[in-house]
PDB file of C-alpha atoms in Angstrom:
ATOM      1  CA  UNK A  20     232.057 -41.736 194.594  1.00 42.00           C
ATOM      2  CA  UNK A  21     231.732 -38.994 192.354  1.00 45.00           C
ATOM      3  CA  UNK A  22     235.489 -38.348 190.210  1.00 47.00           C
ATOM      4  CA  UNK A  23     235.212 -34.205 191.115  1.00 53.00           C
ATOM      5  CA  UNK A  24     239.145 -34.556 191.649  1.00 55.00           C
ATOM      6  CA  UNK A  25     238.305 -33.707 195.422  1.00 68.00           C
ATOM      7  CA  UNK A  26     238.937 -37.150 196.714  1.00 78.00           C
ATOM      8  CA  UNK A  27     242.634 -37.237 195.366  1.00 85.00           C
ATOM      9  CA  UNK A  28     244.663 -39.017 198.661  1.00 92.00           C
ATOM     10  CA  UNK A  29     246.812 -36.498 199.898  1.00 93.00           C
ATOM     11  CA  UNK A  30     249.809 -37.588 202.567  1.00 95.00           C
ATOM     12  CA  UNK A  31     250.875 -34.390 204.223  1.00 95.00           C
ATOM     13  CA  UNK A  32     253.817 -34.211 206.160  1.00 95.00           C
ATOM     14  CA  UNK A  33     253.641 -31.215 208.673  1.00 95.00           C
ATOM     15  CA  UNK A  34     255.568 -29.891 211.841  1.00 94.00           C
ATOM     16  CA  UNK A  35     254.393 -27.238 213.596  1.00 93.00           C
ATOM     17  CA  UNK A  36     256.340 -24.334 215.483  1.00 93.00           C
ATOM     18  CA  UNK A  37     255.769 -25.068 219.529  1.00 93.00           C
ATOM     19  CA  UNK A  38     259.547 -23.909 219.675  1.00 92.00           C
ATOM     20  CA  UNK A  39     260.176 -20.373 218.760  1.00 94.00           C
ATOM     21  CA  UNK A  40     257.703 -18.529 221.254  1.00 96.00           C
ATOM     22  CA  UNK A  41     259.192 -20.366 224.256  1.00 96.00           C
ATOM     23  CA  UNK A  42     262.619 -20.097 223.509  1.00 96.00           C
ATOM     24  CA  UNK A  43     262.396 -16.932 222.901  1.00 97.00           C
ATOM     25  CA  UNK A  44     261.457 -16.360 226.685  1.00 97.00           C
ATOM     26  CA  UNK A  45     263.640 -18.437 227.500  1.00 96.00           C
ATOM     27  CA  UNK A  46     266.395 -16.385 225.932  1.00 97.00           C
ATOM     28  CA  UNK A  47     264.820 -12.808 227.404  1.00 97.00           C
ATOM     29  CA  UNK A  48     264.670 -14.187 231.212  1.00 97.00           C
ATOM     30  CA  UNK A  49     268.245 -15.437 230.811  1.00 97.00           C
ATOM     31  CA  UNK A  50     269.134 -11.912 229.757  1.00 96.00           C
ATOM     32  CA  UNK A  51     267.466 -10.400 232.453  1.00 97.00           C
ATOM     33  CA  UNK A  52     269.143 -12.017 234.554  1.00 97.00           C
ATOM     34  CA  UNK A  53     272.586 -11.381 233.231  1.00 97.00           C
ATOM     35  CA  UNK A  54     273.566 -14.285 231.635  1.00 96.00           C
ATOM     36  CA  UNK A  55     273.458 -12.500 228.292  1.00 96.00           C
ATOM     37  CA  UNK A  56     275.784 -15.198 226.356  1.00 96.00           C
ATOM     38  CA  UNK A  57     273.311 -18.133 227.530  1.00 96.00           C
ATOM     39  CA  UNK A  58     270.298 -15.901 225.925  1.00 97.00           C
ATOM     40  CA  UNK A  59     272.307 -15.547 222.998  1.00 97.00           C
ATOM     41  CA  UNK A  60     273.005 -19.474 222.630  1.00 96.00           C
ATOM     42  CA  UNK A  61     269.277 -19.864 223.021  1.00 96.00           C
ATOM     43  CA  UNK A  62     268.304 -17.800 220.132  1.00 97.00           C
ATOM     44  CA  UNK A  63     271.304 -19.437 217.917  1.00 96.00           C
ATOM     45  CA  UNK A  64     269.587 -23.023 218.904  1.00 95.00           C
ATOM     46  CA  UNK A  65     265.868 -21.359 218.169  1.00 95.00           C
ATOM     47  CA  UNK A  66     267.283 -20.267 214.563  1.00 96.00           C
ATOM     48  CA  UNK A  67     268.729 -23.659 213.438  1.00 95.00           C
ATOM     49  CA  UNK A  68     265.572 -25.546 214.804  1.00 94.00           C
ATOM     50  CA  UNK A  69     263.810 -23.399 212.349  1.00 94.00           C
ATOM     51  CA  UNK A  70     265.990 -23.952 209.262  1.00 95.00           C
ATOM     52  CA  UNK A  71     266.678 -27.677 210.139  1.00 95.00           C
ATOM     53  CA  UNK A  72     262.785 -28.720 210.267  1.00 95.00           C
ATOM     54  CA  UNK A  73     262.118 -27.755 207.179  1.00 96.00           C
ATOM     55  CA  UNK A  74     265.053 -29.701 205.688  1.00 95.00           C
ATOM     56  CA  UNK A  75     263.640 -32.470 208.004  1.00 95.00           C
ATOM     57  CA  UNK A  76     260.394 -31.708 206.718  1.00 96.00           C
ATOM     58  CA  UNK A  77     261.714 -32.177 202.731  1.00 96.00           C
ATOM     59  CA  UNK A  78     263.679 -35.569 203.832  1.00 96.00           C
ATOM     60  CA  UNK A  79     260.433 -37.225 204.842  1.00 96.00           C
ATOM     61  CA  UNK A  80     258.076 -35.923 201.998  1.00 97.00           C
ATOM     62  CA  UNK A  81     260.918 -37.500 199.882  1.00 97.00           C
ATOM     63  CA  UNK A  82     260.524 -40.570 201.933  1.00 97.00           C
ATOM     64  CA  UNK A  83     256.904 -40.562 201.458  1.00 96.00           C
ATOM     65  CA  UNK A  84     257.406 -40.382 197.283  1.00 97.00           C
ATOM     66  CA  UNK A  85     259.740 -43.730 197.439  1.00 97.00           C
ATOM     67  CA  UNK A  86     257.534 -45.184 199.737  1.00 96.00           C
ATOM     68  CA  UNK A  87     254.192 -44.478 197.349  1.00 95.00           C
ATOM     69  CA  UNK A  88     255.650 -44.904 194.254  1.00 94.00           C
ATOM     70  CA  UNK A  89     257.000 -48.698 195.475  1.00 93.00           C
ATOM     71  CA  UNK A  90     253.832 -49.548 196.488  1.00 92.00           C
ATOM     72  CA  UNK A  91     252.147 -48.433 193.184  1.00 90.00           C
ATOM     73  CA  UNK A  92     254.774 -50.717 191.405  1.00 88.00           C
ATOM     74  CA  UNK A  93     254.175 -53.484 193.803  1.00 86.00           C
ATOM     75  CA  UNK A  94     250.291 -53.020 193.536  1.00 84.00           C
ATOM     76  CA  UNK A  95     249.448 -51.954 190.055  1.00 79.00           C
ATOM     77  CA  UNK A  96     252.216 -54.299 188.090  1.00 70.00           C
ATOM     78  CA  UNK A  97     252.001 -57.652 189.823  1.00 64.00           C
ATOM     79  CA  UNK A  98     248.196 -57.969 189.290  1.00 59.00           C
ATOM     80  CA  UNK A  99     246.939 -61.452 188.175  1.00 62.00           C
ATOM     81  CA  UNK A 100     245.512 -59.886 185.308  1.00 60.00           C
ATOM     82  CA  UNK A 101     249.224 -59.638 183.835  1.00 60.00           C
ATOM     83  CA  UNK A 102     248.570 -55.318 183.451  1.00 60.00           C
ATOM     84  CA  UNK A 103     251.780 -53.945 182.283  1.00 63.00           C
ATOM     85  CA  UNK A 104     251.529 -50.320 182.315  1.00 67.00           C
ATOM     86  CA  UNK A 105     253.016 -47.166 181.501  1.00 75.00           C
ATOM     87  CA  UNK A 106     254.334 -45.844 184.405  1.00 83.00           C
ATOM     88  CA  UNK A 107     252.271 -42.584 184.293  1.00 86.00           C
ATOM     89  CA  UNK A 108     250.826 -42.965 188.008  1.00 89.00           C
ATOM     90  CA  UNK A 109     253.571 -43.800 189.926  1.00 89.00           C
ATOM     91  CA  UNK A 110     256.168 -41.176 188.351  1.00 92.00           C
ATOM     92  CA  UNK A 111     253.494 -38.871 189.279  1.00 92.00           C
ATOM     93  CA  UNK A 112     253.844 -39.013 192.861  1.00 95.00           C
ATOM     94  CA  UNK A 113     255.580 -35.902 194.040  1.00 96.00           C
ATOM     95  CA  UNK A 114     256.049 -33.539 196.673  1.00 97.00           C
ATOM     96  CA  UNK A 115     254.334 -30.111 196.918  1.00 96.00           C
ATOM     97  CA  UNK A 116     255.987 -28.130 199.839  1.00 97.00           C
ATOM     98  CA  UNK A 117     254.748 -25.142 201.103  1.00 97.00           C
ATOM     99  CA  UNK A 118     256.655 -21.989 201.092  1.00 96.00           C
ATOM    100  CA  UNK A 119     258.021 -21.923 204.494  1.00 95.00           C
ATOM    101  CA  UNK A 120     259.271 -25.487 204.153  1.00 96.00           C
ATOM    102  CA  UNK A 121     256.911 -27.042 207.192  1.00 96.00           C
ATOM    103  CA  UNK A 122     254.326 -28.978 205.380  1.00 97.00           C
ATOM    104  CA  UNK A 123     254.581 -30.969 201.880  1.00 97.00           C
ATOM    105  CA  UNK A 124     251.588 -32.725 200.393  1.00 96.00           C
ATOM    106  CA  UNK A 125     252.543 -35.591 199.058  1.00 96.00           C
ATOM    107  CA  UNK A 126     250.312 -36.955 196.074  1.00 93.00           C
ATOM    108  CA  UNK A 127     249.725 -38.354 192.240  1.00 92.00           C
ATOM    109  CA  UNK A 128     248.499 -36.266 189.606  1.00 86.00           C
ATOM    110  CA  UNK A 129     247.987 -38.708 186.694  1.00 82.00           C
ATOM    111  CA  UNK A 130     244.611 -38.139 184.717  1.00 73.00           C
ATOM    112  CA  UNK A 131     242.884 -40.807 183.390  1.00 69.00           C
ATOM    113  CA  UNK A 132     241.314 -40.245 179.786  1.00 59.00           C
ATOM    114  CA  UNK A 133     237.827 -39.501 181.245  1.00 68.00           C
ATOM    115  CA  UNK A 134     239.155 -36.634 183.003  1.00 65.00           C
ATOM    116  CA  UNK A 135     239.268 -37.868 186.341  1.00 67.00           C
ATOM    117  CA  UNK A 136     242.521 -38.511 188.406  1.00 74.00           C
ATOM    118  CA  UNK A 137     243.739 -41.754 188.083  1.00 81.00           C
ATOM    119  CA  UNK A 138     245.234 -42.255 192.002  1.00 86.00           C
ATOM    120  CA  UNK A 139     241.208 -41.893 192.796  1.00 84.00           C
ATOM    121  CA  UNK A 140     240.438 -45.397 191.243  1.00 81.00           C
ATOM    122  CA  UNK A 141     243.649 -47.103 192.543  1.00 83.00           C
ATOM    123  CA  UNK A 142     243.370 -45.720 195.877  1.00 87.00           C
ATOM    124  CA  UNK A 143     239.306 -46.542 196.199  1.00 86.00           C
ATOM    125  CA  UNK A 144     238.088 -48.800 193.810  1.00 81.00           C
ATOM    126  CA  UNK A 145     236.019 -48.751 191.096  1.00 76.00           C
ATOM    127  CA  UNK A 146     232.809 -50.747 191.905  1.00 68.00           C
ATOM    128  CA  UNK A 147     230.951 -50.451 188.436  1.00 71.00           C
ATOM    129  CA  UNK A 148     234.227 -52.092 186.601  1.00 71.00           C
ATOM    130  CA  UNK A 149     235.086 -54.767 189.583  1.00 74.00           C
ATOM    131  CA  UNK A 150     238.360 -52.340 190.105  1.00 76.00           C
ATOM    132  CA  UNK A 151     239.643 -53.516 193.671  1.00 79.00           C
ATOM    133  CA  UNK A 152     240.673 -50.493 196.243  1.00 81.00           C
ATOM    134  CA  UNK A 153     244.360 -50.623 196.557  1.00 85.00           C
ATOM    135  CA  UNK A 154     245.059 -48.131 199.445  1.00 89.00           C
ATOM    136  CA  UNK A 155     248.620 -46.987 198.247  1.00 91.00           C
ATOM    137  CA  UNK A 156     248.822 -43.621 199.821  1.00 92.00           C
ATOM    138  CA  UNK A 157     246.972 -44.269 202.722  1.00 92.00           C
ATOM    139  CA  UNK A 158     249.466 -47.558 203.513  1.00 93.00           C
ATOM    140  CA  UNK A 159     252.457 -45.670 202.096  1.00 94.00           C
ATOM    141  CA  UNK A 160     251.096 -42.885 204.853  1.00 92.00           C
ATOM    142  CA  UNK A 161     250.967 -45.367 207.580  1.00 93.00           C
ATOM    143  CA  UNK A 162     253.934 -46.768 206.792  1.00 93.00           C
ATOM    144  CA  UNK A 163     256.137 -43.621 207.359  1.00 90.00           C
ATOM    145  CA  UNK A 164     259.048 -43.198 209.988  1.00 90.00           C
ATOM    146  CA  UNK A 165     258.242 -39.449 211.057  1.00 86.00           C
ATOM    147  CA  UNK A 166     260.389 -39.369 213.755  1.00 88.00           C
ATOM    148  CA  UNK A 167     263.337 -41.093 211.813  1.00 89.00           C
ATOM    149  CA  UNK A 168     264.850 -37.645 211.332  1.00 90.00           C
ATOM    150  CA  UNK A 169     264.147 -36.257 214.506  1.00 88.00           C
ATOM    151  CA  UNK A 170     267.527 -36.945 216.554  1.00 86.00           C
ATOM    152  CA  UNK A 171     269.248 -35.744 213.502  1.00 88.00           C
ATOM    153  CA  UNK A 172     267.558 -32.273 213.852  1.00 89.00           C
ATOM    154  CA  UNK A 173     268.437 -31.749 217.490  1.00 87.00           C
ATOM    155  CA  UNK A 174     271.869 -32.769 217.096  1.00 87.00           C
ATOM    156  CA  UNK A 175     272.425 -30.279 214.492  1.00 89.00           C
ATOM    157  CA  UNK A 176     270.684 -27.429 216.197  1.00 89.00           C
ATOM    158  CA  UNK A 177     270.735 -28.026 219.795  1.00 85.00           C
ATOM    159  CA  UNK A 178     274.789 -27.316 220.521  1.00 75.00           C
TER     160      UNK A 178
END
């Protein structure tokens, strides 16, 4: 593997939008056919799914941080070779949302001295220094409730 930085392991937590259009119907046949308040409750549901997900959204990338960074403790500081380190790779881990709140990237930015990021070598391996792969974000990844906040959301917008 060539250390470009391209290969850094990236969880990203997304939900998409297959709400808003169909409510939105929804809420203009009900008004056509005169039951006007109905429409209205509609479009008050549709408006706290779409602030709620993104908190939703933000709970789970923060899950996904604990959940990486414990792993990276577990993995990098309970090796038989006795490493103690610094702590530089797991405080790393952090969330990058994007703007509109419905997808965070989860990942480590800690460089290593040659330049390269160091969650490459701990996620993959190094083969030329008999570095085993330890598969933190992808298990961390794997590992993740996405639906743990999902009742939660409906409760709070559906009403």
């Amino acid at each position: 593997m060539a250390w470009d930085n391209e290969h850094v392991p990236v969880v990203r937590v997304q939900a998409q939008d297959n709400f808003s259009d169909d409510l939105t119907s929804m809420a203009k046949l009900l008004k056509d056919s005169g039951n006007e308040d109905l429409a209205k409750l509609v479009l008050q549901d549709k408006a706290r799914l779409k602030k709620n997900i993104p908190k939703a959204i933000n709970k789970i990338a923060n899950d996904e941080v604990d959940g990486a960074q414990k792993l990276i403790k577990e993995r990098q500081y309970h090796s038989k070779s006795g490493y103690v380190g610094h702590g530089n790779l797991w405080k790393s881990v952090a969330k990058h949302p994007s703007r509109d709140g419905m997808k965070s990237d989860i990942y480590a930015n800690a460089e290593s001295i040659d330049g390269y990021e160091y969650i490459q070598a701990f996620e993959y391996g190094l083969k030329n220094k008999n570095y085993p792969a330890h598969h933190v974000m992808h298990d961390s990844g794997m590992a993740l409730d996405v639906d743990k906040y999902s009742d939660e959301i409906i409760r709070k917008s559906i009403k």
